[in-house]
Tab-separated table of C-alpha atoms in Angstrom:
chain	number	residue	atom	x	y	z
A	1	UNK	CA	54.215	-60.461	-137.372
A	2	UNK	CA	55.872	-58.497	-135.033
A	3	UNK	CA	52.841	-56.648	-133.726
A	4	UNK	CA	51.239	-59.680	-132.998
A	5	UNK	CA	53.911	-60.992	-131.083
A	6	UNK	CA	53.644	-58.151	-128.955
A	7	UNK	CA	49.691	-58.774	-128.745
A	8	UNK	CA	50.605	-61.632	-127.626
A	9	UNK	CA	52.831	-60.496	-124.596
A	10	UNK	CA	50.771	-58.125	-123.551
A	11	UNK	CA	47.969	-60.145	-123.305
A	12	UNK	CA	49.438	-63.050	-121.606
A	13	UNK	CA	51.130	-60.470	-119.288
A	14	UNK	CA	48.335	-58.165	-118.830
A	15	UNK	CA	45.969	-61.795	-117.567
A	16	UNK	CA	48.750	-62.293	-114.943
A	17	UNK	CA	49.295	-59.373	-113.888
A	18	UNK	CA	46.143	-58.632	-112.625
A	19	UNK	CA	45.350	-61.815	-111.138
A	20	UNK	CA	49.130	-62.526	-109.489
A	21	UNK	CA	50.855	-58.933	-108.887
A	22	UNK	CA	53.791	-57.688	-110.620
A	23	UNK	CA	56.737	-59.281	-108.586
A	24	UNK	CA	54.929	-62.700	-108.628
A	25	UNK	CA	55.047	-63.138	-112.418
A	26	UNK	CA	58.653	-63.569	-114.026
A	27	UNK	CA	59.432	-62.801	-117.713
A	28	UNK	CA	59.854	-66.783	-118.060
A	29	UNK	CA	56.129	-67.375	-117.366
A	30	UNK	CA	55.071	-64.824	-119.805
A	31	UNK	CA	57.194	-65.968	-122.462
A	32	UNK	CA	56.547	-69.700	-121.779
A	33	UNK	CA	52.166	-68.089	-121.968
A	34	UNK	CA	53.061	-66.013	-124.854
A	35	UNK	CA	54.938	-68.530	-126.897
A	36	UNK	CA	57.247	-66.124	-128.276
A	37	UNK	CA	60.936	-66.390	-128.154
A	38	UNK	CA	63.077	-64.895	-125.158
A	39	UNK	CA	64.617	-62.049	-127.980
A	40	UNK	CA	61.170	-61.406	-129.166
A	41	UNK	CA	59.692	-60.425	-125.607
A	42	UNK	CA	63.247	-58.227	-124.803
A	43	UNK	CA	63.012	-56.715	-128.491
A	44	UNK	CA	59.469	-55.432	-127.859
A	45	UNK	CA	60.000	-54.281	-123.989
A	46	UNK	CA	64.062	-54.041	-123.099
A	47	UNK	CA	63.175	-54.956	-119.432
A	48	UNK	CA	60.023	-56.045	-117.300
A	49	UNK	CA	59.780	-52.489	-115.610
A	50	UNK	CA	59.495	-51.497	-119.746
A	51	UNK	CA	57.059	-54.263	-119.755
A	52	UNK	CA	54.954	-53.485	-116.511
A	53	UNK	CA	55.131	-49.688	-117.432
A	54	UNK	CA	53.343	-50.858	-121.103
A	55	UNK	CA	50.938	-52.544	-118.948
A	56	UNK	CA	49.985	-49.990	-117.033
A	57	UNK	CA	49.864	-47.002	-119.666
A	58	UNK	CA	47.299	-49.598	-121.446
A	59	UNK	CA	44.877	-49.965	-118.446
A	60	UNK	CA	45.227	-46.521	-117.842
A	61	UNK	CA	43.616	-45.910	-121.841
A	62	UNK	CA	41.121	-48.818	-121.383
A	63	UNK	CA	40.367	-47.206	-117.834
A	64	UNK	CA	39.567	-43.368	-119.210
A	65	UNK	CA	37.680	-45.077	-121.729
A	66	UNK	CA	35.484	-47.182	-119.349
A	67	UNK	CA	34.656	-43.876	-116.998
A	68	UNK	CA	34.319	-41.513	-119.976
A	69	UNK	CA	31.011	-43.964	-120.942
A	70	UNK	CA	29.720	-43.824	-117.849
A	71	UNK	CA	29.886	-40.023	-118.234
A	72	UNK	CA	28.418	-39.618	-121.392
A	73	UNK	CA	25.585	-41.466	-120.570
A	74	UNK	CA	24.062	-38.152	-119.126
A	75	UNK	CA	25.807	-35.416	-120.805
A	76	UNK	CA	23.160	-32.954	-119.415
A	77	UNK	CA	23.476	-33.962	-115.607
A	78	UNK	CA	26.863	-33.997	-113.788
A	79	UNK	CA	25.249	-35.462	-110.982
A	80	UNK	CA	24.039	-38.535	-112.567
A	81	UNK	CA	27.587	-38.625	-114.683
A	82	UNK	CA	28.846	-39.098	-110.864
A	83	UNK	CA	26.607	-42.211	-109.741
A	84	UNK	CA	26.635	-43.649	-113.475
A	85	UNK	CA	30.502	-44.062	-112.698
A	86	UNK	CA	29.769	-45.415	-109.499
A	87	UNK	CA	27.422	-47.883	-110.801
A	88	UNK	CA	29.635	-49.214	-113.496
A	89	UNK	CA	32.194	-49.564	-110.949
A	90	UNK	CA	29.865	-51.555	-108.525
A	91	UNK	CA	29.102	-53.401	-111.595
A	92	UNK	CA	32.772	-54.046	-112.105
A	93	UNK	CA	34.098	-54.610	-108.456
A	94	UNK	CA	31.093	-57.540	-108.336
A	95	UNK	CA	32.474	-59.626	-111.250
A	96	UNK	CA	34.203	-62.641	-111.467
A	97	UNK	CA	36.819	-60.899	-113.792
A	98	UNK	CA	38.039	-57.944	-111.688
A	99	UNK	CA	40.620	-58.148	-109.280
A	100	UNK	CA	41.277	-54.831	-108.076
A	101	UNK	CA	43.460	-51.710	-109.478
A	102	UNK	CA	46.102	-52.274	-111.025
A	103	UNK	CA	47.936	-49.037	-110.335
A	104	UNK	CA	47.259	-49.383	-106.178
A	105	UNK	CA	48.915	-53.014	-106.807
A	106	UNK	CA	51.615	-51.325	-108.641
A	107	UNK	CA	51.956	-48.496	-105.632
A	108	UNK	CA	51.832	-51.347	-103.529
A	109	UNK	CA	54.675	-53.641	-105.353
A	110	UNK	CA	56.792	-50.776	-106.139
A	111	UNK	CA	56.969	-48.053	-103.287
A	112	UNK	CA	59.596	-46.226	-104.712
A	113	UNK	CA	58.188	-43.087	-106.050
A	114	UNK	CA	60.999	-43.221	-108.758
A	115	UNK	CA	60.050	-46.352	-110.225
A	116	UNK	CA	58.302	-46.161	-113.561
A	117	UNK	CA	55.012	-48.411	-112.170
A	118	UNK	CA	54.902	-46.109	-109.437
A	119	UNK	CA	55.076	-43.025	-111.110
A	120	UNK	CA	52.310	-44.257	-113.667
A	121	UNK	CA	50.161	-45.015	-110.268
A	122	UNK	CA	50.250	-42.058	-108.631
A	123	UNK	CA	49.849	-39.906	-112.491
A	124	UNK	CA	46.510	-41.638	-112.517
A	125	UNK	CA	45.060	-41.281	-109.371
A	126	UNK	CA	45.940	-37.827	-109.532
A	127	UNK	CA	44.528	-37.534	-112.976
A	128	UNK	CA	41.356	-39.573	-111.208
A	129	UNK	CA	41.046	-36.741	-108.130
A	130	UNK	CA	41.487	-33.474	-110.975
A	131	UNK	CA	38.624	-34.853	-112.751
A	132	UNK	CA	36.909	-35.790	-109.916
A	133	UNK	CA	37.178	-32.190	-108.701
A	134	UNK	CA	35.943	-30.790	-112.369
A	135	UNK	CA	32.712	-33.268	-111.884
A	136	UNK	CA	32.286	-32.226	-108.229
A	137	UNK	CA	32.370	-28.638	-109.149
A	138	UNK	CA	29.808	-29.336	-112.765
A	139	UNK	CA	27.521	-31.638	-109.452
A	140	UNK	CA	27.425	-28.171	-107.167
A	141	UNK	CA	28.937	-29.971	-104.492
A	142	UNK	CA	29.418	-27.769	-101.399
A	143	UNK	CA	33.370	-28.671	-101.012
A	144	UNK	CA	34.285	-30.118	-104.557
A	145	UNK	CA	37.799	-30.767	-103.039
A	146	UNK	CA	36.634	-32.951	-100.102
A	147	UNK	CA	33.967	-34.386	-102.151
A	148	UNK	CA	36.575	-35.503	-104.841
A	149	UNK	CA	38.497	-37.181	-102.033
A	150	UNK	CA	36.045	-38.812	-100.810
A	151	UNK	CA	34.663	-40.809	-104.253
A	152	UNK	CA	38.672	-41.562	-105.157
A	153	UNK	CA	38.547	-42.966	-101.485
A	154	UNK	CA	35.644	-44.993	-102.275
A	155	UNK	CA	36.926	-45.932	-105.908
A	156	UNK	CA	40.007	-46.986	-104.067
A	157	UNK	CA	38.180	-48.824	-101.247
A	158	UNK	CA	36.056	-50.694	-103.682
A	159	UNK	CA	38.994	-52.299	-105.838
A	160	UNK	CA	40.653	-53.128	-102.675
A	161	UNK	CA	37.783	-54.605	-101.230
A	162	UNK	CA	37.603	-56.866	-104.724
A	163	UNK	CA	41.592	-57.948	-104.513
A	164	UNK	CA	40.326	-58.827	-100.736
A	165	UNK	CA	37.068	-60.312	-100.514
A	166	UNK	CA	36.234	-61.322	-104.323
A	167	UNK	CA	32.871	-60.955	-105.683
A	168	UNK	CA	30.746	-61.455	-102.891
A	169	UNK	CA	32.414	-57.720	-100.991
A	170	UNK	CA	31.901	-54.618	-98.772
A	171	UNK	CA	31.718	-52.433	-102.234
A	172	UNK	CA	28.677	-53.849	-103.621
A	173	UNK	CA	26.785	-50.936	-102.052
A	174	UNK	CA	29.401	-48.554	-102.938
A	175	UNK	CA	27.019	-46.365	-105.115
A	176	UNK	CA	24.976	-46.053	-102.331
A	177	UNK	CA	27.911	-44.413	-100.258
A	178	UNK	CA	27.918	-41.933	-103.205
A	179	UNK	CA	24.223	-41.253	-103.439
A	180	UNK	CA	24.482	-39.706	-99.696
A	181	UNK	CA	27.670	-37.773	-100.701
A	182	UNK	CA	25.735	-35.652	-102.952
A	183	UNK	CA	22.770	-35.597	-101.187
A	184	UNK	CA	24.427	-33.798	-98.356
A	185	UNK	CA	25.918	-31.607	-101.796
């Protein structure tokens, strides 16, 4: 029973945090919508910050699973791996179920670098930057560090575009940006 209560809390919190942000959602709203007692929520998550951190850790795990599926589609072609990740991103950010990047939202809502949500967001982005550098090196791009920085900005820009404009947003052409970057190699 405890696992299902935790899952219910996480499911409700995930939906609310993604759509409305972290500060806009109170613990009482999560409790009411998940149908658990306040004591149950606090048994699983001693504070709202702990719940947010658990959510971000879960999203981080899901993000990397999503990312690696794109890479695995082209095991012998690093340039296609990059393109596939961004094809998948373009599809995601033009979907009505995408509300942007939870890590960017966390860093914005919790600007204190010592806040747990901010730390998780920064670690996620550093990991992504590092992964892009590795992929750019394998793809033979001339300056992997600069190319990786551009890719990170393309991805973050795409996530912010969907957050700002909804499904009809400028990121609907993000794959063409990456194609140009790779072509300049």
